[in-house]
Coordinates of C-alpha atoms in Angstrom, one line a residue:
N81 CA 0.1 0.0 -0.1
L82 CA 1.6 3.3 -1.1
R83 CA 0.1 5.4 1.6
R84 CA 1.3 3.1 4.4
A85 CA 4.7 2.8 2.9
A86 CA 5.0 6.6 2.6
A87 CA 4.0 7.0 6.2
A88 CA 6.6 4.4 7.3
A89 CA 9.3 6.1 5.2
D90 CA 8.5 9.5 6.7
A91 CA 8.7 8.0 10.2
A92 CA 12.0 6.6 9.5
L93 CA 13.2 10.0 8.1
V94 CA 12.0 11.9 11.1
A95 CA 13.8 9.3 13.4
K96 CA 16.9 10.2 11.6
G97 CA 16.3 13.9 12.0
E98 CA 15.6 14.4 8.3
R99 CA 12.7 16.2 6.7
A100 CA 9.7 14.1 6.1
A101 CA 8.4 14.3 2.4
R102 CA 7.5 10.9 1.3
Q103 CA 3.7 11.3 2.0
Q104 CA 3.6 14.4 -0.2
E105 CA 5.3 12.6 -3.0
A106 CA 3.0 9.7 -2.5
A107 CA -0.1 12.3 -2.6
R108 CA 1.1 13.6 -6.0
T109 CA 1.2 10.0 -7.4
M110 CA -2.2 9.3 -6.1
Q111 CA -3.6 12.6 -7.6
K112 CA -2.7 11.2 -10.9
F113 CA -4.7 7.9 -10.2
F114 CA -7.6 10.1 -8.9
Q115 CA -7.6 12.2 -12.2
V116 CA -7.7 8.9 -14.2
C117 CA -10.6 7.5 -12.2
V118 CA -12.9 10.7 -12.1
T119 CA -12.3 11.8 -15.7
D120 CA -13.0 8.3 -17.2
R121 CA -15.7 8.6 -19.9
A122 CA -16.6 5.0 -20.2
P123 CA -20.1 3.8 -19.6
L124 CA -21.0 3.8 -15.8
P125 CA -21.2 -0.1 -15.4
V126 CA -17.5 -0.2 -16.6
S127 CA -16.4 3.1 -15.5
K128 CA -13.0 3.6 -13.5
K129 CA -15.2 6.0 -11.3
W130 CA -16.2 3.1 -9.2
G131 CA -12.5 2.8 -8.1
A132 CA -12.2 6.5 -7.3
L133 CA -13.3 6.2 -3.7
V134 CA -10.4 4.0 -2.7
V135 CA -8.0 6.6 -4.0
I136 CA -10.0 9.4 -2.5
N137 CA -9.9 7.8 1.0
A138 CA -6.1 7.2 0.6
L139 CA -5.6 10.9 -0.2
F140 CA -7.8 11.9 2.9
H141 CA -5.5 9.8 5.0
V142 CA -2.4 11.6 3.6
Y143 CA -3.8 15.0 3.8
F144 CA -4.9 14.7 7.4
A145 CA -1.5 13.3 8.2
I146 CA 0.5 16.2 6.6
N147 CA -2.1 18.7 7.7
N148 CA -3.0 20.0 4.3
L149 CA -6.9 19.7 4.6
R150 CA -7.6 22.5 2.0
L151 CA -6.8 20.0 -0.7
C152 CA -9.6 17.8 0.7
Q153 CA -12.1 20.2 -0.9
N154 CA -11.0 19.2 -4.4
L155 CA -11.9 15.5 -3.7
I156 CA -15.2 16.4 -2.2
R157 CA -16.1 18.6 -5.2
A158 CA -15.3 15.7 -7.5
V159 CA -17.5 13.4 -5.5
E160 CA -20.4 15.9 -5.5
G161 CA -20.0 16.6 -9.4
P162 CA -22.9 15.5 -11.6
A163 CA -20.7 12.8 -13.3
F164 CA -19.8 11.0 -10.2
P165 CA -22.0 7.9 -9.4
K166 CA -24.7 8.9 -6.9
A167 CA -24.1 5.8 -4.7
L168 CA -22.7 7.3 -1.4
D169 CA -25.7 6.1 0.7
G170 CA -25.3 2.4 -0.2
Q171 CA -27.5 2.6 -3.6
T172 CA -26.8 0.4 -6.4
V173 CA -26.5 2.4 -9.8
E174 CA -26.6 0.5 -13.1
G175 CA -25.7 -2.8 -11.3
R176 CA -22.7 -1.3 -9.5
H177 CA -22.1 -0.1 -6.0
F178 CA -19.2 1.2 -3.8
A179 CA -17.9 -1.2 -1.2
K180 CA -19.4 -0.4 2.2
A181 CA -16.1 -0.1 3.9
E182 CA -14.9 2.7 1.4
V183 CA -18.3 4.7 2.0
V184 CA -18.0 4.4 5.7
T185 CA -14.2 5.8 5.4
Y186 CA -15.4 8.6 3.2
K187 CA -18.3 9.5 5.6
Y188 CA -15.8 9.6 8.5
F189 CA -13.5 11.9 6.9
T190 CA -16.1 14.2 5.5
G191 CA -17.7 14.2 8.9
R192 CA -14.5 15.4 10.4
L193 CA -14.1 18.1 7.8
A194 CA -17.6 19.3 8.5
L195 CA -16.6 19.7 12.2
L196 CA -13.6 21.8 11.3
N197 CA -16.0 24.0 9.3
S198 CA -18.4 24.3 12.3
D199 CA -21.1 22.6 10.2
F200 CA -22.2 20.4 13.2
G201 CA -25.5 19.3 11.5
A202 CA -23.5 17.7 8.5
A203 CA -20.8 16.4 10.8
E204 CA -23.4 14.5 12.9
R205 CA -25.1 13.0 9.8
Q206 CA -21.9 11.8 8.3
L207 CA -20.4 10.5 11.4
S208 CA -23.6 8.7 12.3
W209 CA -23.9 7.0 9.0
A210 CA -20.4 5.8 9.3
F211 CA -20.9 4.5 12.9
E212 CA -24.1 2.7 12.1
R213 CA -22.8 1.1 8.9
C214 CA -19.4 0.2 10.4
P215 CA -19.3 -3.7 11.0
R216 CA -20.0 -4.6 14.5
A217 CA -16.7 -6.6 14.7
A218 CA -14.6 -3.5 13.7
T219 CA -14.7 -2.1 17.3
G220 CA -11.5 -0.1 16.7
N221 CA -13.0 1.8 13.8
K222 CA -16.3 2.3 15.6
R223 CA -14.3 3.7 18.5
L224 CA -12.5 6.1 16.2
V225 CA -15.7 7.4 14.8
L226 CA -17.2 7.8 18.4
R227 CA -14.2 9.9 19.3
Y228 CA -15.8 12.7 17.1
L229 CA -19.5 11.7 17.1
V230 CA -19.7 11.9 21.0
P231 CA -18.4 15.5 21.4
V232 CA -20.3 16.8 18.3
R233 CA -23.5 15.4 19.8
L234 CA -22.4 16.6 23.2
A235 CA -22.1 20.2 21.8
L236 CA -25.6 19.8 20.4
G237 CA -26.9 18.7 23.8
V238 CA -27.3 14.9 22.9
F239 CA -25.6 12.7 25.5
A240 CA -24.2 9.2 24.6
S241 CA -25.3 6.5 27.0
E242 CA -22.8 5.3 29.6
A243 CA -23.1 1.7 28.3
L244 CA -22.2 2.8 24.8
L245 CA -19.1 4.8 26.0
R246 CA -17.9 1.9 28.2
K247 CA -18.4 -0.7 25.5
Y248 CA -16.0 1.1 23.2
G249 CA -13.4 2.0 25.8
L250 CA -14.4 5.7 26.0
D251 CA -14.8 5.7 29.6
Y252 CA -13.3 9.3 29.9
F253 CA -16.4 10.8 28.3
V254 CA -18.7 9.3 31.1
P255 CA -18.0 12.0 33.7
L256 CA -17.8 14.7 30.9
C257 CA -21.3 14.0 29.7
R258 CA -22.6 13.8 33.3
A259 CA -21.2 17.2 34.1
V260 CA -22.8 18.8 31.0
H261 CA -26.0 17.2 31.7
R262 CA -26.2 18.3 35.3
G263 CA -24.8 21.8 34.6
D264 CA -21.9 21.1 36.9
L265 CA -19.3 23.8 35.9
N266 CA -16.6 22.7 38.2
A267 CA -16.8 19.0 37.2
F268 CA -16.8 20.0 33.5
E269 CA -13.7 22.3 33.9
E270 CA -11.9 19.4 35.8
Q271 CA -12.6 16.9 33.2
L272 CA -11.6 19.2 30.4
A273 CA -8.3 20.0 32.1
T274 CA -7.7 16.3 32.9
H275 CA -8.1 15.1 29.3
Q276 CA -7.0 18.3 27.6
Q277 CA -3.9 16.6 26.0
R278 CA -6.1 13.6 24.8
F279 CA -8.6 15.9 23.1
I280 CA -5.9 18.1 21.6
R281 CA -4.1 14.9 20.2
H282 CA -7.5 13.7 18.7
G283 CA -8.3 17.3 17.4
S284 CA -11.5 17.4 19.3
Y285 CA -10.5 19.9 22.1
L286 CA -12.2 23.0 20.8
L287 CA -15.3 20.9 20.0
V288 CA -15.5 19.6 23.5
E289 CA -14.9 23.0 24.9
R290 CA -18.0 24.3 23.0
S291 CA -20.1 22.2 25.3
K292 CA -19.5 24.6 28.1
L293 CA -22.3 26.7 26.8
I294 CA -24.6 23.8 27.3
V295 CA -23.3 23.4 30.9
Y296 CA -24.3 27.1 31.6
R297 CA -27.5 26.6 30.0
N298 CA -28.4 23.6 32.2
F299 CA -26.9 25.4 35.3
F300 CA -29.2 28.5 34.8
R301 CA -32.2 26.2 34.1
R302 CA -31.7 24.5 37.4
V303 CA -31.4 27.9 39.2
A304 CA -34.6 29.0 37.4
L305 CA -36.5 26.1 38.7
L306 CA -35.6 27.2 42.3
H307 CA -38.2 30.1 41.9
P308 CA -41.2 28.8 43.7
D309 CA -43.6 31.1 41.9
K310 CA -42.4 30.3 38.4
S311 CA -41.7 33.9 37.8
T312 CA -40.7 35.1 34.3
K313 CA -38.4 37.7 35.8
L314 CA -35.2 36.1 37.1
D315 CA -32.8 37.9 39.3
I316 CA -29.3 37.8 37.6
K317 CA -27.8 38.4 41.2
R318 CA -29.5 35.2 42.2
F319 CA -27.6 33.5 39.4
Q320 CA -24.4 35.1 40.6
A321 CA -25.0 33.9 44.2
C322 CA -25.6 30.4 43.0
L323 CA -22.4 30.4 40.9
K324 CA -20.6 31.7 43.9
A325 CA -22.0 28.7 46.1
T326 CA -20.2 26.4 43.6
N327 CA -17.0 28.3 44.0
T328 CA -17.3 30.2 40.7
E329 CA -16.8 33.9 41.2
M330 CA -18.3 35.9 38.2
E331 CA -19.3 39.6 37.8
V332 CA -22.8 40.5 36.8
D333 CA -21.6 41.8 33.4
E334 CA -19.9 38.4 32.7
I335 CA -23.1 36.6 33.5
E336 CA -25.2 39.0 31.3
C337 CA -22.8 38.3 28.4
I338 CA -23.3 34.4 28.9
L339 CA -27.0 34.9 29.1
A340 CA -26.9 37.1 25.9
N341 CA -25.0 34.3 24.1
L342 CA -27.6 31.6 25.3
I343 CA -30.3 33.8 24.1
Y344 CA -28.7 34.5 20.8
C345 CA -28.1 30.5 20.3
G346 CA -31.7 29.9 21.2
Y347 CA -31.0 28.1 24.4
I348 CA -33.0 30.6 26.4
K349 CA -36.2 32.3 25.2
G350 CA -36.1 35.8 26.7
Y351 CA -34.3 38.9 27.0
I352 CA -32.1 40.9 29.6
S353 CA -33.4 43.9 31.4
H354 CA -30.2 45.6 32.2
A355 CA -32.0 48.4 34.1
H356 CA -33.6 46.0 36.5
G357 CA -30.9 43.3 36.6
K358 CA -33.3 40.7 35.4
L359 CA -33.6 37.9 32.8
V360 CA -37.1 38.1 31.5
V361 CA -38.0 34.6 30.1
S362 CA -41.0 33.3 27.9
K363 CA -43.8 31.9 29.9
G364 CA -43.9 28.9 27.6
A365 CA -40.7 26.8 27.5
P366 CA -38.1 29.4 28.6
F367 CA -35.4 26.7 28.3
P368 CA -36.4 24.9 25.0
P369 CA -35.5 21.2 24.9
L370 CA -32.0 20.9 23.3
R371 CA -33.2 18.3 20.7
E372 CA -35.9 20.7 19.4
L373 CA -33.1 23.4 18.5
G374 CA -32.0 21.2 15.5
L375 CA -28.5 20.4 14.5
T376 CA -27.0 23.9 13.7
S377 CA -23.6 25.5 13.9
A378 CA -24.7 28.1 16.4
V379 CA -23.4 26.3 19.4

């Protein structure tokens, strides 16, 4: 396999203190294969286009390895072009179909690219497809998909079950998901700090950090439920006092800034009355269920 051989050669060069360039050379060679496949004009049943996905996935591997992700868009444009077989959801076209393993790999990489573009809806769809169609026996690959699917769903307020996380050896997500769900700011910060290097290594740190807004939303919702009269006018200083009770010191201006962001993102229905120091919320569903907000990039 050209890609693996190039990766091994680069590792050997780095070990010697030399510049790694074999994967870049391999990518240029594979680009030629890619062009031959996608520009083939033979009838679809015998077209070389059916072999393009293997090359595209190999190029994805290399581009991610050498951190040259802008070149991935050229591959995606070719796949989304009118001449490419429309069979990326398992369809059979003119008696032909792509191997499921290749489609799963393609969805995995395009899901990760969608994350980098903050398109969380597309990322969730692509990664979910990859996870659901990945063979049950391929636990390593399913774990790899979940590394990104779990935090993207977490940022959207959807929590993976503890059983699923433990099944695939992702136990470190369990207390993190619990902290987000409970609105426990201290526990969230502790877990984020504990696993910071792991998330950075996986390229998901900033995505996991986005979940902090959900933590605030859930914390403020719990405080709002403490109002016995179900008032729609919530004292911001009460939020401040509750934060202080959890050892989180915060000025009123900071709290108002967070609340404004939550309102903008749709996590709270209401507005801030600066003159009276109140958060005025809607009578009906002031804290809309997260699942109803849709899979948007406004997290």
